[in-house]
Short mmCIF file of C-alpha atoms in Angstrom, two decimals:
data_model
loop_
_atom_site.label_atom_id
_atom_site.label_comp_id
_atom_site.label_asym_id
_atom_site.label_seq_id
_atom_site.Cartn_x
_atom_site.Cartn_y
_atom_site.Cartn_z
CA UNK A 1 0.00 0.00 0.00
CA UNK A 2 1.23 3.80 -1.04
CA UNK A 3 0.01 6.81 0.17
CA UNK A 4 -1.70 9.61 -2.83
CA UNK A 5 -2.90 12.64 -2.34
CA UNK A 6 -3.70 14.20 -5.90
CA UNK A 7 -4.83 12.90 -9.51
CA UNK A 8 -0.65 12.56 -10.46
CA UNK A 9 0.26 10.69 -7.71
CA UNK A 10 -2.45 8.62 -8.00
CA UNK A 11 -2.01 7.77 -11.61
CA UNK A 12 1.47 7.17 -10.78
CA UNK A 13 0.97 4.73 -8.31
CA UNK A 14 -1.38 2.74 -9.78
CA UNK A 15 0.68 2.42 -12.85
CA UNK A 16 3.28 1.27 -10.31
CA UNK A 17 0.26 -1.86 -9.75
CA UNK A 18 0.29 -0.94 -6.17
CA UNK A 19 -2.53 -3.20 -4.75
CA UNK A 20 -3.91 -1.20 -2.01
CA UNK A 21 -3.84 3.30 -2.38
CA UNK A 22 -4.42 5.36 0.85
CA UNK A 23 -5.07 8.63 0.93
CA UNK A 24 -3.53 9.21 3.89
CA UNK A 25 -4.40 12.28 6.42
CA UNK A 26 -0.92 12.14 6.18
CA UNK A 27 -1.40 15.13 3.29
CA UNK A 28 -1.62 17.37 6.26
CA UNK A 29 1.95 16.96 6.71
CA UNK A 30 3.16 16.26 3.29
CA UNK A 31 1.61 18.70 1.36
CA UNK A 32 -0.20 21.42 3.50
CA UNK A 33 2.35 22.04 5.58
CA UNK A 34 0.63 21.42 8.93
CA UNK A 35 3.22 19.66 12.04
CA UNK A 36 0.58 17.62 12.78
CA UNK A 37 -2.45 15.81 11.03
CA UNK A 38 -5.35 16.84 13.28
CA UNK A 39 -5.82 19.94 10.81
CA UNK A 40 -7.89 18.26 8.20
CA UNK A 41 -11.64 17.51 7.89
CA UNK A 42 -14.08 15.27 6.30
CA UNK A 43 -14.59 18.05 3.58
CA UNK A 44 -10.45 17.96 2.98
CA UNK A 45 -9.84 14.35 2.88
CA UNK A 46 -13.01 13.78 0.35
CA UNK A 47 -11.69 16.85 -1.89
CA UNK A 48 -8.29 14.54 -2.26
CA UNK A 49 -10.00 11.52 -2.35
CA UNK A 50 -12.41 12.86 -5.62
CA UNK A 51 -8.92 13.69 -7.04
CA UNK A 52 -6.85 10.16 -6.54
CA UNK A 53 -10.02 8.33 -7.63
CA UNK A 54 -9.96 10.27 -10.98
CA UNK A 55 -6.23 8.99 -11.42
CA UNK A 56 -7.13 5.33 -10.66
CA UNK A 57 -9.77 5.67 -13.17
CA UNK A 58 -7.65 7.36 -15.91
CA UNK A 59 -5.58 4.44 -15.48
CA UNK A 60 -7.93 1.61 -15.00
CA UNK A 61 -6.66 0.58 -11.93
CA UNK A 62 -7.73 -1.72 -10.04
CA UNK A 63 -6.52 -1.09 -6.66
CA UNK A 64 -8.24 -0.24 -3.75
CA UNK A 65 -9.14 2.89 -2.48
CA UNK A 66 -8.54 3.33 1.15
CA UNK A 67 -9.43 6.52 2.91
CA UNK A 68 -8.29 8.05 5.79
CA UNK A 69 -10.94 9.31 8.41
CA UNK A 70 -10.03 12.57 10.15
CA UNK A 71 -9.54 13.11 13.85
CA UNK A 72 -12.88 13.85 15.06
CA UNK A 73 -15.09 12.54 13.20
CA UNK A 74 -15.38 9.06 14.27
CA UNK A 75 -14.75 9.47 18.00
CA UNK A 76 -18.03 10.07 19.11
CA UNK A 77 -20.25 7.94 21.39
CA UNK A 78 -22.86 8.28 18.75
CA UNK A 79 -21.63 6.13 16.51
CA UNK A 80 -24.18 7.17 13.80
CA UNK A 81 -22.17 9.89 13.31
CA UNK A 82 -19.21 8.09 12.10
CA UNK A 83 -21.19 6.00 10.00
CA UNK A 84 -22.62 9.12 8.18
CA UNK A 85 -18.66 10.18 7.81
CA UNK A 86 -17.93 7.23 6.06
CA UNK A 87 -20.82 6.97 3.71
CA UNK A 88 -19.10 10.62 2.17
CA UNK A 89 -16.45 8.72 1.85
CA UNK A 90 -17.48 6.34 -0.76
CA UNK A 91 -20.60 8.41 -2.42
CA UNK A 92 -18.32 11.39 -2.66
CA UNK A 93 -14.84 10.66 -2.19
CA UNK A 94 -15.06 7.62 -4.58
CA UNK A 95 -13.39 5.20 -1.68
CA UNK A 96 -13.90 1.70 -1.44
CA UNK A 97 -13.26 1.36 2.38
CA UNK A 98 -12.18 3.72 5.19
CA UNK A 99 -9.54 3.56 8.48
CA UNK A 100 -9.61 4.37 11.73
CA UNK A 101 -7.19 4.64 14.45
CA UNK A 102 -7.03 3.03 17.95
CA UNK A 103 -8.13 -0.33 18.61
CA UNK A 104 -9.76 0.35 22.06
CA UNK A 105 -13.43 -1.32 23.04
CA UNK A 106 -15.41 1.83 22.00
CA UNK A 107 -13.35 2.27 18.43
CA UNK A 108 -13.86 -1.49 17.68
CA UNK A 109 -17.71 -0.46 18.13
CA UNK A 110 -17.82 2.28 16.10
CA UNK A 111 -15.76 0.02 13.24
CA UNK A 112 -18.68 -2.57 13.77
CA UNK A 113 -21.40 -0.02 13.39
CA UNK A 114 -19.81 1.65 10.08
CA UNK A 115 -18.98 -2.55 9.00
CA UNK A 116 -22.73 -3.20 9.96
CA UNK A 117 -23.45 0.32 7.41
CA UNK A 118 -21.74 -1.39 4.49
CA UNK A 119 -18.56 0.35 4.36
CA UNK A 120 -15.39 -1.82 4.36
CA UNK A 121 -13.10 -0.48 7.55
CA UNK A 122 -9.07 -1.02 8.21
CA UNK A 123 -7.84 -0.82 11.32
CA UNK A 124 -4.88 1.12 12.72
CA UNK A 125 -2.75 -0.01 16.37
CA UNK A 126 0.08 1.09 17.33
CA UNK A 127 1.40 4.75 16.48
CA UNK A 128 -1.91 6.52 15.95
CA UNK A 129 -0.67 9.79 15.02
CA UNK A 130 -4.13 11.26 15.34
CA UNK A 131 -3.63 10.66 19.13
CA UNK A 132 -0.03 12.27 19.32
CA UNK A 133 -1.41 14.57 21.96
CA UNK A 134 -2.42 11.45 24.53
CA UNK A 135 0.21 9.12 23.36
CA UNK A 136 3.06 12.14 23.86
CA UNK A 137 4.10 12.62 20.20
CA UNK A 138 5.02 10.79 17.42
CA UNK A 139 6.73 7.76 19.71
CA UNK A 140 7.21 4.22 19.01
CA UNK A 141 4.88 1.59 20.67
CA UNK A 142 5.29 -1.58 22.14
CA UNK A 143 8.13 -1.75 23.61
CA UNK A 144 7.15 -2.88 26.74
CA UNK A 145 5.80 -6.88 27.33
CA UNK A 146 2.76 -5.36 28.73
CA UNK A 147 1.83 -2.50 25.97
CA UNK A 148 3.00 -5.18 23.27
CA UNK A 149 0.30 -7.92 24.32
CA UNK A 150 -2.55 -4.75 24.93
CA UNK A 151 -1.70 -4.17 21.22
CA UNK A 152 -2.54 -7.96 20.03
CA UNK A 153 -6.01 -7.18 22.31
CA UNK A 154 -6.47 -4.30 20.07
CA UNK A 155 -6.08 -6.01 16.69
CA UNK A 156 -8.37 -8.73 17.31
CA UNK A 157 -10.62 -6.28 18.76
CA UNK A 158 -10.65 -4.85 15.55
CA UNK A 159 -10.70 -8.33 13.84
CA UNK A 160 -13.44 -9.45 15.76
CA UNK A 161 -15.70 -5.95 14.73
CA UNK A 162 -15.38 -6.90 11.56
CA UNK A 163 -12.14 -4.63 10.09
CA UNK A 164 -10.66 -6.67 6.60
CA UNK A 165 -6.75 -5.54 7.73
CA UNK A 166 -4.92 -3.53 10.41
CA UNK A 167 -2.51 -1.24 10.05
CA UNK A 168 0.70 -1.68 12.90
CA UNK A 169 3.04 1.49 12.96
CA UNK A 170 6.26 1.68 15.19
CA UNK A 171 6.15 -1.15 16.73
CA UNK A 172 8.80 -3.97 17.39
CA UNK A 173 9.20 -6.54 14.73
CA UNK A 174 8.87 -9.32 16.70
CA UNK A 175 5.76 -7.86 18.30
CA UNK A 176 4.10 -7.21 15.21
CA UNK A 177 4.78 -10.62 13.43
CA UNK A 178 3.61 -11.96 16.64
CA UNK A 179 0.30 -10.50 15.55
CA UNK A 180 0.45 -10.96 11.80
CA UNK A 181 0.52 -14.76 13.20
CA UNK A 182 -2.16 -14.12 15.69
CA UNK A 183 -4.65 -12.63 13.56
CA UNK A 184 -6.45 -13.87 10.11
CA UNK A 185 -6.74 -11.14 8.31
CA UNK A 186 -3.72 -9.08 6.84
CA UNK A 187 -1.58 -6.71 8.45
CA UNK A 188 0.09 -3.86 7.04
CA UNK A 189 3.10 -2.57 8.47
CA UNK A 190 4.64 0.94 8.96
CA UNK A 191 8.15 0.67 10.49
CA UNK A 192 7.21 -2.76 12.01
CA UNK A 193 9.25 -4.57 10.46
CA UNK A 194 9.26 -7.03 7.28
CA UNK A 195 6.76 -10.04 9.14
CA UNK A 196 3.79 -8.36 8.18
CA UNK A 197 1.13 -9.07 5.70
CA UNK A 198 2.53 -6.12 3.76
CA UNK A 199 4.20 -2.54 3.87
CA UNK A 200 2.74 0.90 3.67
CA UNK A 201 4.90 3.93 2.90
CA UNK A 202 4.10 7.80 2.26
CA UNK A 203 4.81 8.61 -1.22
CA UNK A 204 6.45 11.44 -0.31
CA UNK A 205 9.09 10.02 1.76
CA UNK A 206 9.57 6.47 -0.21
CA UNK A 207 10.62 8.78 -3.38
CA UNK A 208 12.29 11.81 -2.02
CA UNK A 209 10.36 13.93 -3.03
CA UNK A 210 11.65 17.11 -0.67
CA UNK A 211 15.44 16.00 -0.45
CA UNK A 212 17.15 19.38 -1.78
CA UNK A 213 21.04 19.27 -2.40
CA UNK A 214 21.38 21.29 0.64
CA UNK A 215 19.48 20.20 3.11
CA UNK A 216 17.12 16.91 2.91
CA UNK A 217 13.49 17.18 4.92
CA UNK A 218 12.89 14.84 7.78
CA UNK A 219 11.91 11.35 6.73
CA UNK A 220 11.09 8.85 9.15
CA UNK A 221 13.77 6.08 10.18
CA UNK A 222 11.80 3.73 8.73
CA UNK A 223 11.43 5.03 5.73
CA UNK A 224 13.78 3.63 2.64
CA UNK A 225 13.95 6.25 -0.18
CA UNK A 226 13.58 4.70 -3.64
CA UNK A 227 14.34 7.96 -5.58
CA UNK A 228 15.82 11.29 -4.90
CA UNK A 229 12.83 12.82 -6.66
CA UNK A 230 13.72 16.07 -5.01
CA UNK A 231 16.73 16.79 -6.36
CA UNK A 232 15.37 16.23 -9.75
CA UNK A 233 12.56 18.91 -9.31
CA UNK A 234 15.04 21.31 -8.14
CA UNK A 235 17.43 20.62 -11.17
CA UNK A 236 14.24 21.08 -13.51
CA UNK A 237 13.35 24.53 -11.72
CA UNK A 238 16.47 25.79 -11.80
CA UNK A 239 16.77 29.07 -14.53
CA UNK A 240 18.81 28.58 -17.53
CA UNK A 241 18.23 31.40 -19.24
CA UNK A 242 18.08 29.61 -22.86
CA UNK A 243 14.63 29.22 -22.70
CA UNK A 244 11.98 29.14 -24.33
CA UNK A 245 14.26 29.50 -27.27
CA UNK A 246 13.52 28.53 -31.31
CA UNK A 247 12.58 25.05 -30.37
CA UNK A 248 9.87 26.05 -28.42
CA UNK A 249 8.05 28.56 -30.37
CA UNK A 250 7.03 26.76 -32.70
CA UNK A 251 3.95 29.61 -34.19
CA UNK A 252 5.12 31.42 -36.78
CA UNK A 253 3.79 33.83 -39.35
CA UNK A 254 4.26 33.64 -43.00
CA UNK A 255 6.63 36.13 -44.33
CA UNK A 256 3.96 38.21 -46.24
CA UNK A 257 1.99 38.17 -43.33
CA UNK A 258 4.67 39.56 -40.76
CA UNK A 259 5.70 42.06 -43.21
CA UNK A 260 1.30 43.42 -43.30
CA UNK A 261 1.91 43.42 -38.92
CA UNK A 262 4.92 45.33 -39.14
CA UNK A 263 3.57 47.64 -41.88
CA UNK A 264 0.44 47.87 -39.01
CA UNK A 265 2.34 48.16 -36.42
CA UNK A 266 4.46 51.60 -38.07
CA UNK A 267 1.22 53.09 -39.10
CA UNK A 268 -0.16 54.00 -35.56
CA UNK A 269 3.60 53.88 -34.11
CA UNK A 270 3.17 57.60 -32.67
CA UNK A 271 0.17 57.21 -31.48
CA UNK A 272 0.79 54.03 -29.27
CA UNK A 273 3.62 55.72 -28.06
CA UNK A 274 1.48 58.34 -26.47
CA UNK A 275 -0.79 56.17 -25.40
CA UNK A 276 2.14 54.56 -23.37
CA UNK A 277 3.65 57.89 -21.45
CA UNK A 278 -0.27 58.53 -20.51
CA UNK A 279 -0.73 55.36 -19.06
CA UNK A 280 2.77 55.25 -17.37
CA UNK A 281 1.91 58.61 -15.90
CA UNK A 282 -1.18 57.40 -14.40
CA UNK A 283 0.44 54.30 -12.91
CA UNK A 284 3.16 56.46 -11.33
CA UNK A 285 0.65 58.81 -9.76
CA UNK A 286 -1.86 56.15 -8.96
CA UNK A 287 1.69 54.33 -7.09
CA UNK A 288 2.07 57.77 -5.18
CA UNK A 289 -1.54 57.91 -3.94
CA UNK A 290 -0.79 54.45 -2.51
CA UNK A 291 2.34 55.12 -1.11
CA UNK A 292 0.78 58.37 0.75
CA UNK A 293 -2.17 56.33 1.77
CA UNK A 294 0.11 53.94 3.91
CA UNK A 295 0.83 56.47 6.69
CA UNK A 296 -2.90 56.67 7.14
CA UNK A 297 -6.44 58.14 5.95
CA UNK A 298 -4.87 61.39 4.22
CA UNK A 299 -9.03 62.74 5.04
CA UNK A 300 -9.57 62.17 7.79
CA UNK A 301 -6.00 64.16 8.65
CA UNK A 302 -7.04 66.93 6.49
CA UNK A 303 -10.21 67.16 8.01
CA UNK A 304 -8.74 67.31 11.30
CA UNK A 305 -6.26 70.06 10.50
CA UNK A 306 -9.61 72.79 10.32
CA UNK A 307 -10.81 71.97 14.20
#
């Protein structure tokens, strides 16, 4: 599974014949900037999932369509509300099933009643990055006997409500292939290690897509980079001056034609040339009306100046 956010990383990866496509509320932090992804909303993460489903089917892909719920709108003790969540996700968004994080008693409820609703669910244990602010940050998990067997409970929790695959993040190989084993449906690991039904990684980070030759963005430790996209983007941007050049203008005008324009363009010459000094003088005077305006309303001073 591969994170996309957009119609050309979506077309990308599916040419790729990646199996399963998440769009990840990971595009908080990959594309929008945000340290964190609690920013988004329903209304984001179905505006990117419209977008990656139009790439899948400009490809003909068959892979699945996975997306990402946002924090807060699944948590709720109502768990009608979650269910109505999820149904934008596949009538709007295009999605074939959606994930939540946290495999605690109430969450595996509220991925039975969306199940029950007729929307496909994955589960997420482990580092749930929605819950950074409980959990203390972005921090491994499982690394204690106790915490690593609370995690198993929570994936067949999940298993049990009726989830088709669970997502484990940070945690200990031996710990998560201890629960690939346990469970029977797949896992999908995120820096847990290679016993796991299969691998997820952010497209982003898998093809180095911000390394810059100065400095190279923060990528997970788990993360192996596959490309140095980066560094190609910043080659391409990168001014030459030589372009566009002869080989990309490729409209022309016939000789007799160009020779009518320029015979045109000497008949009014004069005339356009006044028409320029006008409109450069009201530019400059307009630009000095501005300027005077930004030490405050020149009226109301004025006005003041007779009391």
């Amino acid at each position: 599974m591969v994170t996309a956010y957009d119609y050309p990383s979506a077309v990308h990866v599916a040419r790729a014949g990646i199996d399963l496509i998440l769009v990840g509320d990971s595009v908080a932090m990959v594309e929008l900037g945000h340290e964190t992804t609690q920013e988004m909303e329903t209304d984001d993460m179905v505006h990117h999932c419209k977008a990656v489903k139009l790439g899948l089917e400009f490809v003909k892909s068959g892979s699945m369509l996975v997306g990402d719920m946002p924090f807060g709108t699944y948590e709720y003790e109502d768990t009608d509300i979650a269910l109505r969540n999820a149904y934008r996700f596949v009538k709007e968004g295009g999605c074939d099933a959606v994930k939540l994080e946290g495999g605690s008693v109430a969450r595996a409820k509220t991925a039975r009643r969306i199940v029950d609703g007729g929307v496909a669910v994955m589960g997420h244990v482990g580092l749930t990055p929605q819950a950074i602010s409980v959990i203390g940050g972005f921090r491994a998990q499982g690394r204690t006997a106790v915490r690593a067997r609370e995690l198993l409970d929570d994936a067949l929790r999940l298993q049990d409500a009726g989830c088709f695959a669970v997502v484990l993040e940070c945690i200990p190989a031996n710990v998560a292939a201890a629960i690939t084993e346990t469970l029977e449906i797949p896992t999908i690991g995120i820096g847990a290690g290679g016993g796991t039904s299969g691998q997820v990684l952010v497209f982003h980070d898998m093809l180095g897509m911000l390394s810059h030759p100065q400095h190279d963005q923060f990528v997970p430790k788990f993360c192996k980079k596959y490309a140095q996209v980066g560094l190609a983007i910043q080659g391409g941007l990168v001014e030459s001056g030589v372009f566009p050049g002869e080989d990309y203008s490729p409209y022309k005008m016939t000789e007799e034609e160009q020779a009518i324009f320029e015979r045109l363009l000497q008949k009014d010459a004069e005339h356009r040339r006044r028409q320029h000094e006008i409109a450069a003088k009201k530019l400059s005077q307009a630009d000095e009306y501005e300027t005077l305006k930004l030490y405050g309303d020149n009226n109301s001073n004025n006005n003041n100046k007779g009391k």
